[in-house]
Coordinates of C-alpha atoms in Angstrom, one line a residue:
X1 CA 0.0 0.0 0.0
X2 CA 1.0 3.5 -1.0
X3 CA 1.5 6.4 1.9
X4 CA -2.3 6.8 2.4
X5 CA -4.3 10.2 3.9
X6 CA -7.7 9.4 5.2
X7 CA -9.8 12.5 5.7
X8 CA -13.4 13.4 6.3
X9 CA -15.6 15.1 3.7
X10 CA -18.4 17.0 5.9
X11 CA -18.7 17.8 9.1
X12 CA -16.4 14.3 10.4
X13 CA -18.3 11.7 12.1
X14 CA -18.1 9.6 8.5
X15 CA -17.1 6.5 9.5
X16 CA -13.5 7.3 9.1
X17 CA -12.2 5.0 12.0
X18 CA -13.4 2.0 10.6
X19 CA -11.5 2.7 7.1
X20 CA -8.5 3.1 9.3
X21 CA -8.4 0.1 11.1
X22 CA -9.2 -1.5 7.1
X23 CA -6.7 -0.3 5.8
X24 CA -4.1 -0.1 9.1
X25 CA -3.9 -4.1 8.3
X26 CA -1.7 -3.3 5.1
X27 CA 0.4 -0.3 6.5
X28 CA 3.4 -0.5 8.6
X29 CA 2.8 2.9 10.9
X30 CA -0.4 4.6 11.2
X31 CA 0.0 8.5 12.3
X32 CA -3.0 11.2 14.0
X33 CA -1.8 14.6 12.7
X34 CA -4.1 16.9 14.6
X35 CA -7.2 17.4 16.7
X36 CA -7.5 16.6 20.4
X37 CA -9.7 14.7 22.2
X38 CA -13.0 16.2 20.3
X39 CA -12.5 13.6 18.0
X40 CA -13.6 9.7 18.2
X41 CA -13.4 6.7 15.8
X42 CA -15.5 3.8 16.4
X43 CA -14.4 0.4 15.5
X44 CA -15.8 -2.8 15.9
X45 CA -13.8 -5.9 16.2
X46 CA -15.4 -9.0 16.5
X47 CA -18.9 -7.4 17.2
X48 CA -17.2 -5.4 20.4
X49 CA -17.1 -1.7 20.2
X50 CA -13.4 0.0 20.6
X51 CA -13.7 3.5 20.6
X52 CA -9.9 5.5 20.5
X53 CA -9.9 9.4 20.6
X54 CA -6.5 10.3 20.9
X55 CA -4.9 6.8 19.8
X56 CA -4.3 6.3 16.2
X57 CA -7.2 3.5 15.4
X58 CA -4.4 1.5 13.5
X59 CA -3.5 0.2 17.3
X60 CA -6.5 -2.3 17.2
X61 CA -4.6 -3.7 14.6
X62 CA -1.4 -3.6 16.6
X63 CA 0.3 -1.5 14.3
X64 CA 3.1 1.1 15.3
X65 CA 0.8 4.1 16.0
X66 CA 2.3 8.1 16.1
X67 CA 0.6 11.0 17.9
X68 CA 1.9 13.9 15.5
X69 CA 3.3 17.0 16.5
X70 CA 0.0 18.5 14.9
X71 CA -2.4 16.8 17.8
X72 CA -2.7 18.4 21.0
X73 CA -2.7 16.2 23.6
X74 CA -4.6 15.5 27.0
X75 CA -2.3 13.8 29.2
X76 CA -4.8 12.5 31.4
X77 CA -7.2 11.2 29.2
X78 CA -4.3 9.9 27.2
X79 CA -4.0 8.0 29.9
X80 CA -7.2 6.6 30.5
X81 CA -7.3 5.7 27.1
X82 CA -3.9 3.8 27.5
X83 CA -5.4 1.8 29.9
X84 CA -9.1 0.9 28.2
X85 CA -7.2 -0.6 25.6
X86 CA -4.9 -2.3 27.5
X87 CA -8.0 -4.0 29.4
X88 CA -9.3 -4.7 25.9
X89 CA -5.7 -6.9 24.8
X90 CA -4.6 -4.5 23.2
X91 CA -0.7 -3.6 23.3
X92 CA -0.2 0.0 23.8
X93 CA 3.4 0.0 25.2
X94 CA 6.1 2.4 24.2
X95 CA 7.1 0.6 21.7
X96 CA 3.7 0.7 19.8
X97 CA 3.2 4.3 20.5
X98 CA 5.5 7.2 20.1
X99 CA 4.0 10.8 21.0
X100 CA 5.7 13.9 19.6
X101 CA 8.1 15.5 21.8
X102 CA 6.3 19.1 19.7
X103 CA 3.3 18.1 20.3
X104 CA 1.0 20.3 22.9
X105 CA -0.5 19.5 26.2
X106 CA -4.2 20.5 26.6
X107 CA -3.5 22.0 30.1
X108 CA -6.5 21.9 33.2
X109 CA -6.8 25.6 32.6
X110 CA -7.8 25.0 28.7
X111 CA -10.6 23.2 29.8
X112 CA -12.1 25.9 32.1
X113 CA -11.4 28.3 30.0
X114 CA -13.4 26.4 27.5
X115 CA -16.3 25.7 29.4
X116 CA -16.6 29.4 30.8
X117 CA -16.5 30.5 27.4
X118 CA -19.2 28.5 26.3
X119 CA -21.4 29.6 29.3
X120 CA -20.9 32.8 28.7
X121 CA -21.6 32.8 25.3
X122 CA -25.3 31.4 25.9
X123 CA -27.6 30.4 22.7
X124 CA -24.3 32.0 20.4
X125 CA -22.4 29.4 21.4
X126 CA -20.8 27.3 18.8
X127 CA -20.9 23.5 20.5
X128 CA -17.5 22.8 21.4
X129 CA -16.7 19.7 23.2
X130 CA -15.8 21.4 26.1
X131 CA -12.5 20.0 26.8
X132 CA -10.0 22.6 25.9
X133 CA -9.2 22.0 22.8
X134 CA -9.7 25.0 21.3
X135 CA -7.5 27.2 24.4
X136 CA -5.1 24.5 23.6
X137 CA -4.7 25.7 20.3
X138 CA -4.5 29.4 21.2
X139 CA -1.9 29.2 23.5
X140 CA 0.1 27.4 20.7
X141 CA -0.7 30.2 18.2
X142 CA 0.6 33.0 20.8
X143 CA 3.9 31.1 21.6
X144 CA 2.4 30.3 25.1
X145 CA 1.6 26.3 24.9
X146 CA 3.2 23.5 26.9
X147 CA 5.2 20.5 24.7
X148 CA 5.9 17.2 25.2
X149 CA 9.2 17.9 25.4
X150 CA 9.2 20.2 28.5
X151 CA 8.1 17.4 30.3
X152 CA 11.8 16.5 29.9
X153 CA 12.5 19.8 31.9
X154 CA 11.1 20.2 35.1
X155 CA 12.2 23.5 36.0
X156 CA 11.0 24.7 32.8
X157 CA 7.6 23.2 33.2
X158 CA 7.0 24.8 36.4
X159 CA 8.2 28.0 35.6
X160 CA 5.8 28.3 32.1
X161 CA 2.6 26.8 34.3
X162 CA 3.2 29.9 37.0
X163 CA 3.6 32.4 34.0
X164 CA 1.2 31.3 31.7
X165 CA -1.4 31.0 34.7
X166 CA -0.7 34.3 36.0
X167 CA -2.7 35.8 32.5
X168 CA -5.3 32.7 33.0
X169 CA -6.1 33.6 36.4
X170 CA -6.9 37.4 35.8
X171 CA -9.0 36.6 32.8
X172 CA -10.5 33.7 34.5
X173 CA -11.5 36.4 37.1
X174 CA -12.0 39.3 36.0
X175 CA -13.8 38.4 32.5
X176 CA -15.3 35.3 33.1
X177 CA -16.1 36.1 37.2
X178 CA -15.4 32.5 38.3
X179 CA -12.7 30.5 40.1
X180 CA -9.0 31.0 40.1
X181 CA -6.3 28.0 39.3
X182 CA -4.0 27.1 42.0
X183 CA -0.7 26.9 39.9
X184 CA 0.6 24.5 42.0
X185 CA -2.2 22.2 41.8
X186 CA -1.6 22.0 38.2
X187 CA 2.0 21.2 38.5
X188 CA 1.1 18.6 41.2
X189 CA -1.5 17.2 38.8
X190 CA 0.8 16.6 35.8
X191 CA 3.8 15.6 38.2
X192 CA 1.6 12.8 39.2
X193 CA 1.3 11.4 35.7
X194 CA 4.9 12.6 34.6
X195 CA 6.8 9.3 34.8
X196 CA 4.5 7.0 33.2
X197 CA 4.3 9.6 29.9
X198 CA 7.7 10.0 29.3
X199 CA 8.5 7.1 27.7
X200 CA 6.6 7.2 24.8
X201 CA 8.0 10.9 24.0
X202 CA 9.8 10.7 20.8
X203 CA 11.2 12.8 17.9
X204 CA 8.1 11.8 15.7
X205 CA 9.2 13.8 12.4
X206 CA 12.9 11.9 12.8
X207 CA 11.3 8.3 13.5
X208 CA 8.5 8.6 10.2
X209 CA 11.7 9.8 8.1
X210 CA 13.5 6.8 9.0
X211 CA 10.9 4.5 8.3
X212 CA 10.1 6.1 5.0
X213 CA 14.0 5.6 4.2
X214 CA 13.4 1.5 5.4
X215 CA 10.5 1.5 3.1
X216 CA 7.5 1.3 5.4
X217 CA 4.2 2.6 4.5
X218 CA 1.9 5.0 6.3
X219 CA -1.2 5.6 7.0
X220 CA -1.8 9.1 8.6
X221 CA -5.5 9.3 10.2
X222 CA -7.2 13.0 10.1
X223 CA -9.8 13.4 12.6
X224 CA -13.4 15.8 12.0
X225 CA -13.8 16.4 8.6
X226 CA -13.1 18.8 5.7
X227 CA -15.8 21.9 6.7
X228 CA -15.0 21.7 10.2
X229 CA -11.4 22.7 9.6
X230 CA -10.3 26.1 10.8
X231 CA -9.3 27.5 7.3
X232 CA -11.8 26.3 4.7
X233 CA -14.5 25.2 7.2
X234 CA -18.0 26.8 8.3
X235 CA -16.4 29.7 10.2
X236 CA -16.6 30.3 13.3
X237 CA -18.6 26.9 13.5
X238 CA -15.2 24.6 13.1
X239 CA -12.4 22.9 15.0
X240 CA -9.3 24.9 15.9
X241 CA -7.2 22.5 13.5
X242 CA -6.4 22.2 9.8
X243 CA -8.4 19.1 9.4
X244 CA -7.6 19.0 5.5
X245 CA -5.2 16.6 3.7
X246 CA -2.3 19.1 3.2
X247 CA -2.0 19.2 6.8
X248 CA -1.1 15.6 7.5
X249 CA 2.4 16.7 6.0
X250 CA 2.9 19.5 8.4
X251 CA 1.1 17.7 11.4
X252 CA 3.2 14.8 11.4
X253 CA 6.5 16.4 10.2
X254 CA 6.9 15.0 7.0
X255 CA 7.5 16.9 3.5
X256 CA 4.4 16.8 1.1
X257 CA 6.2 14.4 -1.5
X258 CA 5.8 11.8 1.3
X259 CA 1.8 11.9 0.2
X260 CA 0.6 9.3 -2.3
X261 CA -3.0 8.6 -2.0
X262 CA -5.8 10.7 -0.4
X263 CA -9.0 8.6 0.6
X264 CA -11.8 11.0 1.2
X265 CA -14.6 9.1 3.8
X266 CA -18.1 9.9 2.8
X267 CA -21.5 9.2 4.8
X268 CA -23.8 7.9 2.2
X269 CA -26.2 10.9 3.8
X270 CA -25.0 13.8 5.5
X271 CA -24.8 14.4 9.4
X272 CA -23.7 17.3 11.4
X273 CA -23.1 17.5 15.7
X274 CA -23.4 20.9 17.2
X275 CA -24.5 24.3 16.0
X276 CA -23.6 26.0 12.4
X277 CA -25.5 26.1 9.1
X278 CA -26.2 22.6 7.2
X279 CA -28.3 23.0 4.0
X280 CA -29.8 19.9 3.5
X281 CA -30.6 18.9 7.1
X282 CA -34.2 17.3 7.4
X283 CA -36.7 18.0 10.2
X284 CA -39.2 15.5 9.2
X285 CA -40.0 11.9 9.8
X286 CA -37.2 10.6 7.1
X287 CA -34.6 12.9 9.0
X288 CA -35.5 10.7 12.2
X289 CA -35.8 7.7 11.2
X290 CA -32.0 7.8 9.6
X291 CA -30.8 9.3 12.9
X292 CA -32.1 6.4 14.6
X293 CA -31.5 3.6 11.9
X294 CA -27.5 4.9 11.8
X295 CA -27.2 5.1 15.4
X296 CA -26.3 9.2 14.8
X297 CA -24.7 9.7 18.4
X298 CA -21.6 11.5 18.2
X299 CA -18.6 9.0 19.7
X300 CA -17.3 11.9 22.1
X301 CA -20.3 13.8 23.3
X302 CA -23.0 11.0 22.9
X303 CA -25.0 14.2 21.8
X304 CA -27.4 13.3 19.0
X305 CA -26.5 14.1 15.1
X306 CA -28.5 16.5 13.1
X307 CA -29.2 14.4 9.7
X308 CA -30.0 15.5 6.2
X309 CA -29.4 14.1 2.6
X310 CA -25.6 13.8 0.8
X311 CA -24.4 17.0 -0.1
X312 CA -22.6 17.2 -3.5
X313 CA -21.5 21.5 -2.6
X314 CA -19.9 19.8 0.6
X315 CA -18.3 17.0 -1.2
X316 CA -17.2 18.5 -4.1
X317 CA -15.7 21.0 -2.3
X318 CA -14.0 18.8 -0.4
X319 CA -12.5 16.6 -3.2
X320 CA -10.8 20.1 -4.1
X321 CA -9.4 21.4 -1.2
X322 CA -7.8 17.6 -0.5
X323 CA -7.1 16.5 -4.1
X324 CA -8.6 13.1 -3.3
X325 CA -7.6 10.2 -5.0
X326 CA -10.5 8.0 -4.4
X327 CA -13.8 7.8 -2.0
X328 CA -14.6 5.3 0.9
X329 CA -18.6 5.2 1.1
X330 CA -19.9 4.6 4.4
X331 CA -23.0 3.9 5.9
X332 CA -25.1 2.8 2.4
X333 CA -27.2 0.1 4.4
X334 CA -28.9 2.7 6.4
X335 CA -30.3 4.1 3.3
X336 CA -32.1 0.3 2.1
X337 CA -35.2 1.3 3.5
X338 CA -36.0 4.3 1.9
X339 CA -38.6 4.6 -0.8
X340 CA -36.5 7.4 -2.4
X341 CA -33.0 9.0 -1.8
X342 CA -32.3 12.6 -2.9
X343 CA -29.0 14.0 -3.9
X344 CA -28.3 18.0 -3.2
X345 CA -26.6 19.1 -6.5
X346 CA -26.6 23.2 -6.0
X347 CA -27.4 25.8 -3.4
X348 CA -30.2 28.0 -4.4
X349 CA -29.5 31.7 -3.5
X350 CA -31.5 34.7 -4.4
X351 CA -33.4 32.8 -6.6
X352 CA -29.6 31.3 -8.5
X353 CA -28.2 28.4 -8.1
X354 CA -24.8 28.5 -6.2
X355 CA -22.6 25.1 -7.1
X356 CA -19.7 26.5 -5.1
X357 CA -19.6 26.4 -0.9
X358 CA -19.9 29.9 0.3
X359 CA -17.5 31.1 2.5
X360 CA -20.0 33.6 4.3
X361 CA -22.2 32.0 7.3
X362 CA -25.0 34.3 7.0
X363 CA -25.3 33.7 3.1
X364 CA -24.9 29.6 3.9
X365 CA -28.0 30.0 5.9
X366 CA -30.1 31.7 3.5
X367 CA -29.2 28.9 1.2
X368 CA -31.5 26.0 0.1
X369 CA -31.2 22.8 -1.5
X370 CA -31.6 21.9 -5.0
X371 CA -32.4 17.9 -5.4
X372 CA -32.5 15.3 -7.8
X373 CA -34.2 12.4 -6.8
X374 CA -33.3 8.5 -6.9
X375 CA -35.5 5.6 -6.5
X376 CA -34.6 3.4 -3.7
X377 CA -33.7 0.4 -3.7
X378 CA -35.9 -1.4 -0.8
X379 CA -33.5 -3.8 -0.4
X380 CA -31.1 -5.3 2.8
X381 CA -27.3 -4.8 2.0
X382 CA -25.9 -5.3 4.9
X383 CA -24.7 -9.0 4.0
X384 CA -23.4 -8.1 0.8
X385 CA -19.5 -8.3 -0.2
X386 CA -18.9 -7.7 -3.8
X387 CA -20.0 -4.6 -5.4
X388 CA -21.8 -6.2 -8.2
X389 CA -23.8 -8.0 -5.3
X390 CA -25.8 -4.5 -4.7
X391 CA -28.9 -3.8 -6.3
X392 CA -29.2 -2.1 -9.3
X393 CA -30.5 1.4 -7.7
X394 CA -27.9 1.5 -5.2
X395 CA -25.1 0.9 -8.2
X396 CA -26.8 4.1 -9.9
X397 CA -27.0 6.1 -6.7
X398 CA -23.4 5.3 -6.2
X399 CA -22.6 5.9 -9.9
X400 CA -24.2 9.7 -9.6
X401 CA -22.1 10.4 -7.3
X402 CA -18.5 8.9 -9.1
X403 CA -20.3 11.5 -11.9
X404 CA -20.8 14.0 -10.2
X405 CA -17.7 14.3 -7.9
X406 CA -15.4 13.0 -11.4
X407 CA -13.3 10.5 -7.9
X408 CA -13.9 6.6 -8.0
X409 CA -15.6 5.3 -5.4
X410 CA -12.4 2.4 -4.0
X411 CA -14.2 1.2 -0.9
X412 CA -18.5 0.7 0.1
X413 CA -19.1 0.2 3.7
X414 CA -22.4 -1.7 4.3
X415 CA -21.8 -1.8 8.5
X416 CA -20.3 -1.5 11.4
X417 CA -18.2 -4.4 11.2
X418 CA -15.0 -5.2 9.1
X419 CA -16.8 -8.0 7.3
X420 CA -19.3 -5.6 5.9
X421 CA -17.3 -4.3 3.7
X422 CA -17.1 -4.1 -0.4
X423 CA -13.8 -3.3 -1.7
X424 CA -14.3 -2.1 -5.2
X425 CA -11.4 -0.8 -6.2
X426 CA -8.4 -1.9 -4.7
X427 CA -6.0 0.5 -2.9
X428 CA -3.8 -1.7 -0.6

């Protein structure tokens, strides 16, 4: 298998961690090159749910996994997370997991700082997880964050947790009118945890480069998806990371050229957690009974998905801004029972139709969908393991959208499991 980029093409939540663990069986390392903790991929392994946030998904297969300097990082439910899969069989030593020594530490203070700001905000708040990945981020832009690597430095640590919380403290108190953070406490906190973190600190950028030079292959593992991402997203209604392919390059620390293929993961509908503007969301009966029939729960928050139908502005946008090479389809089987499936093909917009994704929110909103409609096909695929296996209407409807978006379709995912899976175009 060629160096491979798996991204999300709406709003994340597509089903990207069980293409991961797929295709994790034919790479050699398997790298997470940004996003925090906001982020979950399901997987299920012999009918038992694994769900990894912070842990490259390739681990379930037991391959060597990389937290990229491009992630920031909560050490304690880093952790946590250590230890679920441990009780799950599932080696996560040092030796299977190396964590950037640039990567940053979501700090205690991120996370109240979060949640204040979200309180404060009221109804205009945008749905953020809560869990400071977004102050996280911040404090790396201003030159203020916490690495990995000053772990290594005790003195240092302690001395950049008493400044930085110096500036915390007053806004904390003054702005937000709620309770101080004993700097101490902090240092206590992460002193606690210090010793069993430091051994899977590494020079990630050095270690990818010499496996690249030894010939393995990579998988790198975005997390969210492509309009969630800070640049090209629905502004201010994103993450706080580039979630785009480009950025698996620079959130990994490896140059560009290292990039061969660029799977893009697409929900055969659309779903979106959270606030911000979604054109084709449905309010109605079919809306609900695809929430319920694909489980729509995000794997983070548990908080329930807004639904609507696939969205070829979204996804064609998205097969620019990532150059994708090909298209994982997930989720098909929760469209069998449906007597018809629409496909939105343009935005109408003061009475035009837009075909490219506007970049202002308050435009978005005003927008409305323009359908073509496709007969279901009534049918269970769920069992079904060879593409020419699937009923005639679900060929077309998949067709359409190889038409429309000009990117073969390479893998169909038809449930939760590994089994249901259709692999139509090899890419391993």
């Amino acid at each position: 298998m060629a160096n491979t980029v798996v991204v999300g093409t709406q709003w994340g939540d597509e089903g990207k961690g069980k293409i991961v663990d797929l295709l994790s069986e034919h790479a050699d390392y398997v790298v997470r090159f940004q996003g925090g903790n906001n982020a979950g991929h399901t997987m299920v392994v012999n009918g038992k749910e694994i769900i990894s946030h912070l842990i490259p998904s390739g681990i379930i297969q037991q391959k060597k996994c990389f937290i990229g300097n491009g992630v920031v990082v909560d050490p304690f439910v880093l952790l946590d997370e250590i230890d679920y899969l441990i009780a799950n069989n599932i080696d996560v030593s040092p030796e299977m997991l190396k964590i950037s020594n640039r990567a940053h530490l979501i700090m205690p203070y991120h996370q109240e700082i979060d949640k204040a700001r979200e309180e404060k905000k009221g109804k205009d708040k945008i749905g953020t997880t809560g869990r400071g990945i977004g102050p996280c981020y911040e404090d790396k832009a201003t030159r203020r964050g916490i690495r990995f690597c000053d772990l290594l430095d005790l003195d240092l640590f302690k001395e950049k947790v008493v400044s930085i919380l110096e500036e915390k403290n007053f806004y904390l108190e003054h702005y937000f009118k709620v309770d101080t953070i004993d700097p101490g406490l902090v240092i206590d906190q992460v002193l606690k945890i210090r010793d069993r973190l430091l051994p899977y600190i590494a020079d990630v950028s050095v270690a990818l480069h010499a496996g690249i030079a030894g010939d393995k292959t990579i998988l790198f593992e975005g997390a969210q998806g492509t309009h969630l991402d800070i640049e090209h997203g629905t502004y201010p209604f994103v993450t706080s990371s580039s979630t785009v392919s480009g950025n698996a390059a620079n959130g990994s620390g490896v140059g560009p050229g290292t990039l061969d293929e660029i799977i893009g993961i697409v929900k055969a509908y659309t779903t979106r957690v959270g606030a911000g503007p979604f054109p084709t969301e449905l309010f109605d009966d079919i809306g609900d009974k695809i929430q319920k029939t694909g489980s729509e729960f995000g794997a983070t928050t548990g908080r329930k998905r807004r639904c609507g139908w696939l969205d070829m502005v979204v996804l064609k946008n998205a097969v620019r801004l990532n150059s994708l090479t090909g298209l994982a389809i997930t989720k098909l089987d929760v469209l069998d029972d449906l007597d018809e499936i629409k496909i939105c093909t343009g935005y109408e917009f003061q009475k035009k139709i837009i075909h490219d994704f506007p970049a202002e929110i308050k435009v978005l909103e005003q927008c409305t969908p323009a359908y073509e409609v496709h007969p279901g096909w009534k049918q269970n695929t769920s069992k079904i393991t060879k593409y020419e296996d699937l009923p005639e209407n679900a060929k077309k409807y998949l067709d359409r959208i190889i038409e429309l978006t000009n990117v073969s379709i390479k893998i169909v995912s038809v449930g939760p499991g590994r089994e249901a899976t259709i692999i139509k175009e090899s890419i391993f």
